[in-house]
């Protein structure tokens, strides 16, 4: 696990994934192993996506994007199953889905739901409300890019504001 973390810090995602696979094989009951693996897989998804955007006709790259994204979701979900009481696991799952909003239909809804689960486990953490607001803003941006009407965009964007206000209510100096 520690070697996998070291590999990520130097940008060697494939090597880090191999190390995390070994760690998980040795002890699949460690949610931190699953969280780290999901983050490495998300980085891999981003790398494949960048390559796919540069070569949009390459169906092999597109498949790699989908496979890596699916694996990232699976690893993040496994962390929530191993330790559902830990808010970090739900936050991580929300983060994975939030990062997939541009490429995955419905990812915003699952991200928001996951962040709310995290907030249920850590109700005094204003960051989860900020994460929810950021997800609404990301979903609004996706609607705008897809050519949705201004009313739909404003509606989605408007859902962010109450969450930001609640975050400030939880911690007045959080602004």
Coordinates of C-alpha atoms in Angstrom, one line a residue, residues 60-163:
X60 CA -9.8 1.1 -27.9
X61 CA -9.0 4.3 -25.9
X62 CA -12.7 4.9 -25.3
X63 CA -13.1 1.4 -24.0
X64 CA -10.1 2.0 -21.7
X65 CA -11.8 5.1 -20.3
X66 CA -15.0 3.2 -19.6
X67 CA -13.1 0.3 -18.0
X68 CA -11.0 2.5 -15.8
X69 CA -14.0 4.6 -14.7
X70 CA -16.0 1.4 -14.0
X71 CA -13.1 0.0 -12.0
X72 CA -12.8 3.3 -10.0
X73 CA -16.4 3.2 -9.1
X74 CA -16.2 -0.4 -8.1
X75 CA -13.2 0.2 -5.8
X76 CA -14.9 3.2 -4.2
X77 CA -18.1 1.2 -3.7
X78 CA -16.1 -1.6 -2.1
X79 CA -14.6 0.9 0.4
X80 CA -18.2 1.9 1.4
X81 CA -19.1 -1.8 1.8
X82 CA -16.0 -2.6 3.8
X83 CA -16.6 0.3 6.2
X84 CA -20.0 2.0 5.6
X85 CA -19.6 4.0 8.9
X86 CA -16.6 6.0 7.7
X87 CA -17.6 9.3 6.1
X88 CA -14.3 9.3 4.1
X89 CA -15.5 6.3 2.1
X90 CA -18.7 8.1 1.1
X91 CA -16.9 11.3 0.4
X92 CA -14.5 9.3 -1.9
X93 CA -17.4 7.7 -3.7
X94 CA -18.9 11.1 -4.3
X95 CA -15.6 12.5 -5.5
X96 CA -15.3 9.6 -8.0
X97 CA -18.8 10.2 -9.4
X98 CA -18.3 14.0 -9.4
X99 CA -15.2 13.7 -11.5
X100 CA -17.2 11.5 -14.0
X101 CA -20.0 14.1 -14.5
X102 CA -18.6 15.2 -17.9
X103 CA -18.7 11.6 -19.3
X104 CA -21.3 9.7 -17.3
X105 CA -25.0 10.4 -17.4
X106 CA -26.5 10.5 -13.9
X107 CA -23.1 10.8 -12.2
X108 CA -24.2 14.0 -10.5
X109 CA -27.1 12.4 -8.7
X110 CA -25.0 9.6 -7.3
X111 CA -22.3 12.0 -6.3
X112 CA -24.8 14.2 -4.4
X113 CA -26.3 11.1 -2.8
X114 CA -22.8 9.9 -1.7
X115 CA -21.9 13.3 -0.3
X116 CA -25.1 13.3 1.6
X117 CA -24.3 9.9 3.1
X118 CA -20.9 11.3 4.1
X119 CA -22.7 14.3 5.7
X120 CA -25.0 11.9 7.6
X121 CA -21.9 10.3 9.1
X122 CA -20.1 13.6 9.8
X123 CA -22.9 16.2 10.2
X124 CA -20.6 19.0 11.4
X125 CA -18.4 18.8 8.3
X126 CA -19.2 21.8 6.1
X127 CA -17.0 20.5 3.3
X128 CA -19.6 17.9 2.3
X129 CA -22.1 20.7 1.7
X130 CA -19.5 22.5 -0.4
X131 CA -18.9 19.2 -2.3
X132 CA -22.7 18.9 -2.9
X133 CA -22.8 22.6 -4.2
X134 CA -19.8 22.0 -6.4
X135 CA -21.5 18.9 -7.9
X136 CA -24.6 20.9 -8.7
X137 CA -22.4 23.5 -10.4
X138 CA -20.6 20.8 -12.4
X139 CA -24.0 19.4 -13.5
X140 CA -25.1 22.9 -14.5
X141 CA -22.0 23.3 -16.6
X142 CA -22.7 20.0 -18.3
X143 CA -26.2 21.1 -19.1
X144 CA -24.9 24.4 -20.5
X145 CA -22.3 22.5 -22.7
X146 CA -25.1 20.2 -23.9
X147 CA -27.1 23.2 -25.0
X148 CA -29.8 23.0 -22.4
X149 CA -32.0 26.0 -21.9
X150 CA -31.0 28.8 -19.6
X151 CA -33.9 27.9 -17.2
X152 CA -32.6 24.4 -16.7
X153 CA -29.0 25.6 -16.2
X154 CA -30.1 28.3 -13.7
X155 CA -32.3 25.8 -11.8
X156 CA -29.4 23.3 -11.4
X157 CA -27.1 26.1 -10.4
X158 CA -29.6 27.5 -8.0
X159 CA -29.5 24.2 -6.1
X160 CA -25.9 24.9 -5.1
X161 CA -26.6 28.1 -3.2
X162 CA -28.5 26.7 -0.2
X163 CA -25.8 24.1 0.4

